[in-house]
Short mmCIF file of C-alpha atoms and ligand atoms in Angstrom, two decimals:
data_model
loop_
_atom_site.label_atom_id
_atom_site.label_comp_id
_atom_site.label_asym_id
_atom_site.label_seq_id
_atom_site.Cartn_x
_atom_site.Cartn_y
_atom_site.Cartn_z
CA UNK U 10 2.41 25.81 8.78
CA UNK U 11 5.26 25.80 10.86
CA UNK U 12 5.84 22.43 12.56
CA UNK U 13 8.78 20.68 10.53
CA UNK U 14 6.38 16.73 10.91
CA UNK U 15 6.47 15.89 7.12
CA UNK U 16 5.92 13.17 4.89
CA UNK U 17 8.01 13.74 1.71
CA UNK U 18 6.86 11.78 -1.37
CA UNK U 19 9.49 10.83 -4.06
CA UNK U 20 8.03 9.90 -7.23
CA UNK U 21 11.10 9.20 -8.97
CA UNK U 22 11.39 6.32 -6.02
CA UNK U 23 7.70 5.54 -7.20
CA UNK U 24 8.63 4.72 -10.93
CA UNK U 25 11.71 3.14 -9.85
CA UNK U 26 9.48 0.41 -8.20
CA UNK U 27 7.58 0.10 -11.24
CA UNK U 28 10.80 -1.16 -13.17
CA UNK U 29 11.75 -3.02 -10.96
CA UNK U 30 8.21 -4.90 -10.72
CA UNK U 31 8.27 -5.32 -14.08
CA UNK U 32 12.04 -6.85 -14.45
CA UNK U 33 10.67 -9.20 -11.72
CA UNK U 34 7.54 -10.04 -14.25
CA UNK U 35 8.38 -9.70 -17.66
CA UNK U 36 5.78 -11.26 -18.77
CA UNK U 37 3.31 -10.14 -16.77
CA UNK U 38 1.44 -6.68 -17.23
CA UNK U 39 0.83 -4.55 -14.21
CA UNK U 40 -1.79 -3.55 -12.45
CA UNK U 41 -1.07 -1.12 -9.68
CA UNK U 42 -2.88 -0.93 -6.89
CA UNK U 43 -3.55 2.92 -5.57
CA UNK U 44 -6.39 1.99 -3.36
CA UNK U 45 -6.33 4.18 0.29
CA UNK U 46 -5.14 7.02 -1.19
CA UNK U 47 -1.99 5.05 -2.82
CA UNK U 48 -1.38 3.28 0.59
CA UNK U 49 -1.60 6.89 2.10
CA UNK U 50 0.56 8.54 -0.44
CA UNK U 51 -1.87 10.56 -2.57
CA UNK U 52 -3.88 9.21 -5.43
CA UNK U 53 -3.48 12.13 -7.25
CA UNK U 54 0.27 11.89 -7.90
CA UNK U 55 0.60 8.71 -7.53
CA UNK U 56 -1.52 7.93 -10.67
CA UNK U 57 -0.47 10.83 -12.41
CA UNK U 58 3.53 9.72 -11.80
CA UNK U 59 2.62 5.73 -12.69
CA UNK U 60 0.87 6.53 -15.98
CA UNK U 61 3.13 3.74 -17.41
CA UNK U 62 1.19 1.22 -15.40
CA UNK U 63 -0.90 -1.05 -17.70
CA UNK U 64 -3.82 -0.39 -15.44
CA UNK U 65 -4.69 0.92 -11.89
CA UNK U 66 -6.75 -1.10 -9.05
CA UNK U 67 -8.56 0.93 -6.19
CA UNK U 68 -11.19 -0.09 -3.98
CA UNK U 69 -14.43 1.61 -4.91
CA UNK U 70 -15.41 4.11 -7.60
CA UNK U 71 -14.75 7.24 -5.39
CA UNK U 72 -11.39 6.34 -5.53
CA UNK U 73 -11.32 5.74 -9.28
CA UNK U 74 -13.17 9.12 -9.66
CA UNK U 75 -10.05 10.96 -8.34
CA UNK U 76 -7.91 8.91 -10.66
CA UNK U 77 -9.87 10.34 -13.67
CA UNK U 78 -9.74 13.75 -11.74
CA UNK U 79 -6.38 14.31 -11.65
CA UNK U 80 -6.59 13.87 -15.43
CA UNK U 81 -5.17 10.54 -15.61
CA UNK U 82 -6.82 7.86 -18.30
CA UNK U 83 -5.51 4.64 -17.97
CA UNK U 84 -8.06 1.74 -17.49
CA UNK U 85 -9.06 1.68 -13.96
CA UNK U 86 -10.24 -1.49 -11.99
CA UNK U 87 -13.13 -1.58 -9.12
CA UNK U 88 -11.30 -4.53 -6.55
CA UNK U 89 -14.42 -4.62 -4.85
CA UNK U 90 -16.67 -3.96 -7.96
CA UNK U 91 -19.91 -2.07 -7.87
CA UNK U 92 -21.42 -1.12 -4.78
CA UNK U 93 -24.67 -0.09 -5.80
CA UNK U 94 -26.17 -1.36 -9.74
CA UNK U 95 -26.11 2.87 -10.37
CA UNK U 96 -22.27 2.18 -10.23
CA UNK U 97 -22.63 0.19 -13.55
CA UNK U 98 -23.69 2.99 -15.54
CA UNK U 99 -21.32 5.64 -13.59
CA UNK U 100 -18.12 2.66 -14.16
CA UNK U 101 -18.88 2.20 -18.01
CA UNK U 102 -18.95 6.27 -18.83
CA UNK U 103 -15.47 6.36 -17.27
CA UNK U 104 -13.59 3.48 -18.62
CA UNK U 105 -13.82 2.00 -15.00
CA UNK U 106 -13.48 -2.37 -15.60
CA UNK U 107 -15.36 -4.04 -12.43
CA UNK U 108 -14.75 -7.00 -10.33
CA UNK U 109 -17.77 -9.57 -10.08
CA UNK U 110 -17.13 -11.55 -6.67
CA UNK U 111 -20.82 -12.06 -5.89
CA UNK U 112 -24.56 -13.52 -6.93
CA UNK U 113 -25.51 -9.92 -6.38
CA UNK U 114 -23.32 -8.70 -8.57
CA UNK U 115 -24.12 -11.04 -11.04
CA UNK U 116 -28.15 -10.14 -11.01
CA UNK U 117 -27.38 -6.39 -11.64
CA UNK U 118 -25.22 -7.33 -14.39
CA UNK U 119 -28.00 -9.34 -15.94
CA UNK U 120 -30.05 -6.44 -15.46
CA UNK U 121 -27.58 -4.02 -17.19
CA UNK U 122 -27.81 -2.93 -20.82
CA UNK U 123 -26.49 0.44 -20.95
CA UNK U 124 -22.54 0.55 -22.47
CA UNK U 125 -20.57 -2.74 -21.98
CA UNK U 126 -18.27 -3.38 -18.93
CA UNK U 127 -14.85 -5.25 -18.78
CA UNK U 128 -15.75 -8.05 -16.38
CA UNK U 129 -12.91 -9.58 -13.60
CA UNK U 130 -14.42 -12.59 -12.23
CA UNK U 131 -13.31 -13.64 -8.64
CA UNK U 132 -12.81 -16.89 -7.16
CA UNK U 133 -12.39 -17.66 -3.89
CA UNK U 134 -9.47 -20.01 -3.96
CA UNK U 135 -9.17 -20.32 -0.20
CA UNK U 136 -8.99 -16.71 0.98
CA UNK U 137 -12.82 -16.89 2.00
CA UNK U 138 -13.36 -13.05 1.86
CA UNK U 139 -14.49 -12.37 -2.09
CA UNK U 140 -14.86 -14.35 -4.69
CA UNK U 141 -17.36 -17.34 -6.12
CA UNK U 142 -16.86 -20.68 -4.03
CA UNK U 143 -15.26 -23.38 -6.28
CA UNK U 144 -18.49 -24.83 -6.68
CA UNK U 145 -19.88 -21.64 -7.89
CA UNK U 146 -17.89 -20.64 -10.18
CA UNK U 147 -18.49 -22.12 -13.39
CA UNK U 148 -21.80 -21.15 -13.14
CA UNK U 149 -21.15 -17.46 -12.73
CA UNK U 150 -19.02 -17.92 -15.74
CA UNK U 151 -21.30 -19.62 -17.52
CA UNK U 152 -23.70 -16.88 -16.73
CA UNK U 153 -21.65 -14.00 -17.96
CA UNK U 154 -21.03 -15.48 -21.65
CA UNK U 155 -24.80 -14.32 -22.83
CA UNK U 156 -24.58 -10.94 -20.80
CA UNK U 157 -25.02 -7.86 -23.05
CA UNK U 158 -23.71 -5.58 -20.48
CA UNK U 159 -19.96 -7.41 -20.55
CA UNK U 160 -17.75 -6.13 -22.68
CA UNK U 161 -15.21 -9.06 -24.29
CA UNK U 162 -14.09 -11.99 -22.64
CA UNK U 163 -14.12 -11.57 -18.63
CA UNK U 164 -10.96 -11.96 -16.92
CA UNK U 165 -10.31 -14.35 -14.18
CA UNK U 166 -8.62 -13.86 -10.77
CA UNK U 167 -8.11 -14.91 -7.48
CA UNK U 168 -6.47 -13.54 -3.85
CA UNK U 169 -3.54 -15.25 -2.43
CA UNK U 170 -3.87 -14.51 1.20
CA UNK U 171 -0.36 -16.22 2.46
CA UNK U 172 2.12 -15.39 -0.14
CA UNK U 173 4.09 -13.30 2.27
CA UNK U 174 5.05 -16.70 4.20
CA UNK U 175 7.97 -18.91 3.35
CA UNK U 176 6.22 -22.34 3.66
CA UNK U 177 4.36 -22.15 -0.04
CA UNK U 178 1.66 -24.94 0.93
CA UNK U 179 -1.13 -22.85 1.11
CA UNK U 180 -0.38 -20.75 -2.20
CA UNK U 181 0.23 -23.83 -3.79
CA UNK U 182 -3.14 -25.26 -3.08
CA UNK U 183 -4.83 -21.58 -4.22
CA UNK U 184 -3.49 -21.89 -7.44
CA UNK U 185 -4.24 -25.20 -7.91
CA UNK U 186 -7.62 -24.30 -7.35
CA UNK U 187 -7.24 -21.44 -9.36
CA UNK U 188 -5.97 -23.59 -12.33
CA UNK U 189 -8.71 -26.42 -12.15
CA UNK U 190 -11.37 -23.98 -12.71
CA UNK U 191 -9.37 -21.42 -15.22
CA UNK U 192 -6.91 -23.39 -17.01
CA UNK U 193 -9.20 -24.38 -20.10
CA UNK U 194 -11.04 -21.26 -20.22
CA UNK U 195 -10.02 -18.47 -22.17
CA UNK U 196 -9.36 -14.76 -21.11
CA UNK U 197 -6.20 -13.24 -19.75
CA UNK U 198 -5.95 -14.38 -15.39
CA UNK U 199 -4.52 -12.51 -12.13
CA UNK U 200 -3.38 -14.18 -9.17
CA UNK U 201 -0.46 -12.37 -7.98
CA UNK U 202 -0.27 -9.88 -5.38
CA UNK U 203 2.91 -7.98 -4.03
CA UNK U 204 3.98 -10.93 -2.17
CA UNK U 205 3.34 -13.60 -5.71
CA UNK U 206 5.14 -11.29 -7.68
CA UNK U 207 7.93 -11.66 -5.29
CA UNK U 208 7.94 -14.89 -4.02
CA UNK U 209 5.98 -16.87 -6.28
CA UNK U 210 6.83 -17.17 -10.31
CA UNK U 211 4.68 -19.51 -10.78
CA UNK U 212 1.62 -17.01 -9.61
CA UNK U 213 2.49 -14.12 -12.21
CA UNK U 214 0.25 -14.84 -15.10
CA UNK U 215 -1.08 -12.18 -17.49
CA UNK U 216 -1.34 -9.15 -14.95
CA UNK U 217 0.60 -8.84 -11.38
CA UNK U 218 -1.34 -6.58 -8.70
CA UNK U 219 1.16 -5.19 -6.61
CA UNK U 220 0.83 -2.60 -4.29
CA UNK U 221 3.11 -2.68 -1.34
CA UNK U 222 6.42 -3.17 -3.99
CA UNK U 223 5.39 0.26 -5.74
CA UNK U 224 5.78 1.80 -2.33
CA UNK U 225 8.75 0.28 -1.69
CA UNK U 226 8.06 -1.89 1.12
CA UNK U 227 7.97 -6.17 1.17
CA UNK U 228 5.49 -7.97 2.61
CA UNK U 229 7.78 -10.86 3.22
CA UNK U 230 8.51 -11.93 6.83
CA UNK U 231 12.54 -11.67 6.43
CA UNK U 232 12.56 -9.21 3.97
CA UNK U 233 12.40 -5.16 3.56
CA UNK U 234 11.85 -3.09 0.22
CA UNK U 235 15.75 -2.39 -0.03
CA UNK U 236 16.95 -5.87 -0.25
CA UNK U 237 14.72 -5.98 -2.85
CA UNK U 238 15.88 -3.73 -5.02
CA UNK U 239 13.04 -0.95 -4.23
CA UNK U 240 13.38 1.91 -2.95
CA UNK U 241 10.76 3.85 -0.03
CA UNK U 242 8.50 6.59 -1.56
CA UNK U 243 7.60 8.05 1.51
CA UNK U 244 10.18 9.88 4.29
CA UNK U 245 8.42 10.61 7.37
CA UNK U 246 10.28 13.25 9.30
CA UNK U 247 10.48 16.45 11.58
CA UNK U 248 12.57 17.98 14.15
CA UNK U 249 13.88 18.24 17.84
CA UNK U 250 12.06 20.77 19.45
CA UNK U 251 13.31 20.59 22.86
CA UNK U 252 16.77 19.35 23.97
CA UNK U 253 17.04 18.61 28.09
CA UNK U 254 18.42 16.61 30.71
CA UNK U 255 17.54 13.73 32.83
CA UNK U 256 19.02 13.01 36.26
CA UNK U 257 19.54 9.22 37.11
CA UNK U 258 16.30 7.49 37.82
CA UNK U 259 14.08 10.35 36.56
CA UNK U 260 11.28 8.88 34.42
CA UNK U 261 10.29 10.31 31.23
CA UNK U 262 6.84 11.18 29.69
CA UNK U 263 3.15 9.62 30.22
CA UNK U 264 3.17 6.49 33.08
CA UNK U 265 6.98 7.32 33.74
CA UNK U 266 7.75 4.30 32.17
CA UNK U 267 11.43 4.93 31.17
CA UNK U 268 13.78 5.79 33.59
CA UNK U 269 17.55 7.11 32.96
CA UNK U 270 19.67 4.96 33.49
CA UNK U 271 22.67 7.93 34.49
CA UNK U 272 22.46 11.47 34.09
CA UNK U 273 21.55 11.98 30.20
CA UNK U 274 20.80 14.16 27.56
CA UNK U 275 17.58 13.63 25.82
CA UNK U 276 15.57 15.13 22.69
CA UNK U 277 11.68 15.53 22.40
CA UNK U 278 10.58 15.54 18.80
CA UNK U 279 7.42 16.80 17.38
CA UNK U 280 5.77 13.95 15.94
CA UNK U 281 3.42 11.23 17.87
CA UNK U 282 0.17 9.07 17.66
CA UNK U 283 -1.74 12.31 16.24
CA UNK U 284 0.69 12.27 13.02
CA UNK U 285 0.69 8.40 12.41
CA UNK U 286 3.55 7.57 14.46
CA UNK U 287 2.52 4.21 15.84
CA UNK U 288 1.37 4.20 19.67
CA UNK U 289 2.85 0.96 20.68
CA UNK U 290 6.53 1.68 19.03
CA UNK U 291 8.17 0.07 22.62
CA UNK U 292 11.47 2.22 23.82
CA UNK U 293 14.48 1.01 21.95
CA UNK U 294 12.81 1.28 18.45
CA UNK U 295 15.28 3.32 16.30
CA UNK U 296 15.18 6.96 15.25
CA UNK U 297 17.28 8.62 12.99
CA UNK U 298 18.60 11.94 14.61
CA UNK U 299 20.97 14.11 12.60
CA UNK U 300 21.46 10.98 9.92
CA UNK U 301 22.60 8.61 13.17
CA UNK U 302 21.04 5.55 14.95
CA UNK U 303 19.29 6.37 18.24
CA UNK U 304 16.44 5.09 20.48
CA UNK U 305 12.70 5.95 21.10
CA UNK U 306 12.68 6.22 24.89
CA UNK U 307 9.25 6.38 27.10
CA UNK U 308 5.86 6.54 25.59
CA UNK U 309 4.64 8.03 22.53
CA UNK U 310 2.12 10.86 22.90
CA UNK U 311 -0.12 12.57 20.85
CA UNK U 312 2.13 15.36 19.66
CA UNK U 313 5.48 14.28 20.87
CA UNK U 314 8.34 11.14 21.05
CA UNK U 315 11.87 11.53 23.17
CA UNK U 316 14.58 10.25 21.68
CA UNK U 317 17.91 9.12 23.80
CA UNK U 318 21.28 11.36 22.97
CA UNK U 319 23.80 10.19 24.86
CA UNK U 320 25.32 9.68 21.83
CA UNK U 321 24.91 12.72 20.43
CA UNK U 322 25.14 15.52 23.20
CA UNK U 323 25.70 17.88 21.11
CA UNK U 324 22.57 18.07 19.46
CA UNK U 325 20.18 20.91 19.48
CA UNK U 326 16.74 21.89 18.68
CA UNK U 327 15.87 22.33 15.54
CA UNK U 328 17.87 19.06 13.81
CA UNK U 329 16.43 16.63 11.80
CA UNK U 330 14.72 13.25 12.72
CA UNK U 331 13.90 10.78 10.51
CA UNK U 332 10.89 8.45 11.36
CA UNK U 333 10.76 5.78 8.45
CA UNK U 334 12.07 6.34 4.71
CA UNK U 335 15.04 7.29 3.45
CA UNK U 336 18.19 5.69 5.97
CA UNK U 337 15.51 3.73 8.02
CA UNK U 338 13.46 0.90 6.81
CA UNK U 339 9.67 1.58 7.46
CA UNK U 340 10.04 -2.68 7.58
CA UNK U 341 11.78 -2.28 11.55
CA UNK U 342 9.16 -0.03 12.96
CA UNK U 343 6.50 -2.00 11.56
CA UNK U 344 8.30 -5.17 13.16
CA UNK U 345 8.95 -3.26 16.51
CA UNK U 346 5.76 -2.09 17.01
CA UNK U 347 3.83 -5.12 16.43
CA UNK U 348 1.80 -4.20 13.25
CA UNK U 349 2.54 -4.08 9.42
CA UNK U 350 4.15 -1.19 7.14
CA UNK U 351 0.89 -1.11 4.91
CA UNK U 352 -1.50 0.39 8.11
CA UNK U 353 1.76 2.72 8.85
CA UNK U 354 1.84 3.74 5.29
CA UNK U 355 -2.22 4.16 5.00
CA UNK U 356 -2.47 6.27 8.51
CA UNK U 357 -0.22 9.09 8.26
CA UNK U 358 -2.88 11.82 9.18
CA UNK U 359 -4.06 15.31 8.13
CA UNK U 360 -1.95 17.33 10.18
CA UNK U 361 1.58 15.92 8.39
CA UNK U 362 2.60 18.53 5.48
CA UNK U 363 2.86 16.13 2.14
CA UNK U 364 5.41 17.68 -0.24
CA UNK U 365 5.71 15.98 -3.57
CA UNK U 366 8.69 15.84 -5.62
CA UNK U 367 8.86 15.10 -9.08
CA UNK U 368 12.75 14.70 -10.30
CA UNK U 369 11.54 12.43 -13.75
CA UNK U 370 9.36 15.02 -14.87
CA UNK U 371 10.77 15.85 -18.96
CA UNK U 372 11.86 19.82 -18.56
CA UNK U 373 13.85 19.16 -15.39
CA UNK U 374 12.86 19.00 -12.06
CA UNK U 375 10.06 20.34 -10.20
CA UNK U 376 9.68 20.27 -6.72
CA UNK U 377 5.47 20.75 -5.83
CA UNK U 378 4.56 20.91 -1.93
CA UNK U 379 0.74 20.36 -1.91
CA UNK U 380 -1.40 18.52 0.59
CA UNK U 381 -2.40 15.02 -0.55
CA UNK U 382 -6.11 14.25 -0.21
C1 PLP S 4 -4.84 -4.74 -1.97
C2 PLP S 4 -4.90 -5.78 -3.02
C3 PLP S 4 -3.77 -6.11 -3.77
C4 PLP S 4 -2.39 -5.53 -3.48
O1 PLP S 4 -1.83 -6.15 -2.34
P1 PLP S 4 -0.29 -5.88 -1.95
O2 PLP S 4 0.01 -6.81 -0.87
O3 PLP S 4 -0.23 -4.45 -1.52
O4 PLP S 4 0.48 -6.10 -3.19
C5 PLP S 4 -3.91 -7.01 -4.81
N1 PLP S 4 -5.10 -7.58 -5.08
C6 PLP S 4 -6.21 -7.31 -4.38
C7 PLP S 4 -7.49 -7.98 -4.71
C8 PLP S 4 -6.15 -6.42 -3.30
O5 PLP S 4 -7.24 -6.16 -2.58
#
C-alpha cells in the first residue's frame, strides 16, 4: 500500500504513561483500560507492551479473548461483565474477573458452580448507566457472600461520570455515596477513572482505571496529555499529494465554502472523513505541514483535506503532514471540531496503515509495521 495516511503507534510513549499514572497514584494499583481496540490503538500491542499493568479492563469477553491471544496473561476484567451466563464458564477458564452491575447478573451467578469467579460489584453512585441503585446494593452484596461460584471477597466500584469538570460537586457527592455503602465492608474498591486519577486524590483507592492517560490524552476541559506529563501514542499522518493555486475569490472543495482571500498557494492532502479525520474540523483548525503551523481550509472529504500555504510556498508534493500526535495535540482538534479525543482516537479506520514501534523492547529496538485489528 502506497498512500503515505498512517497512524504510527509508539509504545515506548505507551509505558511512559503508565509511569507516569502510577507516580500520580502510588498507592493505587492500575487497571488499564484497553477496551475498543485500546481506544483504537490495537489490543494486541497494547497489552502485550503494558504487561506491567496490575490488570487490564475491556468491555466484553471478545475483547479479553484477544488479550489472551496475543499471549498476554495478566488478570483481565469484563467492565460490562457477562453477556450471556455461557460467559461464566468461558470467563473462569481464562482468568477473566467479571463485573456484576445487575439482578440478572446476580441470578446466573447463583446459578453458577463451575470454577470460581473474581466478582467487581457496581454501584450506581449517580452515573445512572450500570451499577446497583443505592438501595440495592447491600442486598446484592449480601447475596454474593454465600455464592459458590465467587471466588474471594468481591471488589467494589463505582463510575464517576463528571470528573473531567472543575466544579467537584458532583464527584464529591458519588463518592460519598460510594463511601456510605463501602466504607465498612471489606474488599479492595475502584472509583477512579482517567479524569479521578487526575483530578481527584481523594477518588484513587486500591485500583485507578485509566484509559485516556495511557494514551496520552486528558479528559480535563483546560487541559491536554502534554501538560500532564504524558506523552501521545498515536501520530496520525500522510502527505501532500497535490500542490496548486487559487486565484482571489476562487472557492475550494465540496459547497465552495472557502474562498481565497488573494491569489494563494494551497496543498491537498490525502487523508479525510474515510480515514478518521473528523468531518466537522471547521477551516482554521491547524495542520502540521513540513513540522510548521498551518490551516485546514474548505471542507473535509472522504479522501482528501486542503491545507493553506501561503506560508510555505515552497512546498511540494510529497511532504509530510501531521494530523494529531507528535507536535500537535490531538486535545485542539478534538476542541475545534466539536467532539472529544477518545471517539477520534477509537475511529481511525481500516484503510490507515498502523505501524508499531517498539524502542523498550530488551535486545534493542525493533520497529514492526503490522495492521492492528
Ligand atoms: C472506559 C472506562 C474507564 C476508563 O475511562 P477513561 O476516561 O478513559 O479513563 C474506567 N472505568 C470504566 C467503568 C469505563 O467504562
Amino acid at each position: 500500500m502506497t498512500r503515505a495516511t498512517r497512524a504510527d503507534i509508539h509504545l515506548d510513549a505507551l509505558r511512559h504513561n503508565l509511569v507516569a499514572i502510577r507516580k500520580r497514584a502510588p498507592g493505587s494499583r492500575v487497571l488499564a483500560v484497553i477496551k475498543a481496540n485500546a481506544y483504537g490503538h490495537g489490543i494486541e500491542s497494547v497489552s502485550r507492551a503494558l504487561k506491567d499493568a496490575d490488570a487490564f479492563a475491556v468491555a466484553c469477553i471478545d475483547e479479553a479473548m484477544r488479550v489472551r491471544s496475543a499471549g498476554v496473561n495478566n488478570a483481565v476484567v469484563l467492565l460490562e461483565g457477562v453477556f450471556t451466563p455461557e460467559e461464566q464458564a468461558q470467563a473462569a477458564a481464562n482468568n477473566f474477573e467479571i463485573v456484576v452491575h445487575c439482578a440478572r447478573q446476580l441470578e446466573w451467578l447463583r446459578a453458577y458452580s463451575g470454577t470460581p469467579l473474581k466478582v467487581w460489584l457496581k454501584l450506581d453512585s449517580g452515573m445512572n448507566r450500570l451499577g446497583f441503585k443505592p438501595e440495592d446494593f447491600r442486598a446484592a452484596w449480601d447475596a454474593l457472600q454465600d455464592m459458590k461460584g465467587v471466588d474471594g471477597t468481591p471488589r467494589q466500584m463505582t463510575h464517576l461520570a463528571r470528573a473531567d469538570e472543575r466544579d467537584i460537586g458532583f464527584t464529591t457527592r458519588q463518592l460519598q455515596v460510594f463511601d456510605e455503602l463501602t466504607a465498612n465492608l471489606p474488599g479492595e474498591k475502584s472509583v477512579a477513572n482517567s479524569a479521578g486519577t487526575l483530578a481527584f486524590p481523594e477518588t484513587h483507592r486500591d485500583w485507578v482505571r485509566p484509559g485516556g492517560l495511557l494514551y496520552g490524552v486528558s479528559p480535563l476541559d483546560d487541559s491536554h496529555g502534554i501538560a500532564e506529563g504524558l506523552l501521545p501514542v498515536m501520530t496520525v499522518s500522510t502527505e501532500l499529494i497535490a500542490v496548486k493555486r487559487l486565484q482571489t475569490g476562487e472557492a475550494i472543495g465540496y459547497g465552495g465554502q472557502w474562498r481565497a482571500p488573494e491569489a494563494m498557494s494551497y496543498g491537498v492532502a490525502a487523508i479525510g472523513y474515510g480515514d478518521g479525520y473528523p468531518r466537522h474540523a471547521p477551516s482554521g483548525t491547524t495542520v502540521l505541514v513540513n513540522d510548521r503551523r498551518t490551516a485546514l481550509i474548505g471542507r473535509v472529504s472522504m479522501d482528501m483535506i486542503a491545507v493553506d500555504l501561503r506560508e510555505q510556498p515552497e512546498a511540494t508534493a510529497g511532504d509530510p503532514v501531521v494530523l494529531w500526535g507528535r507536535g500537535l495535540p490531538l486535545e485542539e482538534l478534538a476542541n475545534s471540531s466539536g467532539t472529544i479525543t477518545y471517539e477520534l482516537l477509537c475511529g481511525v479506520t481500516q484503510r490507515v496503515n498502523f505501524a508499531v514501534h517498539d524502542h523498550g523492547e530488551a535486545g534493542g529496538s525493533r520497529n514492526k509495521n503490522k495492521k492492528a485489528g
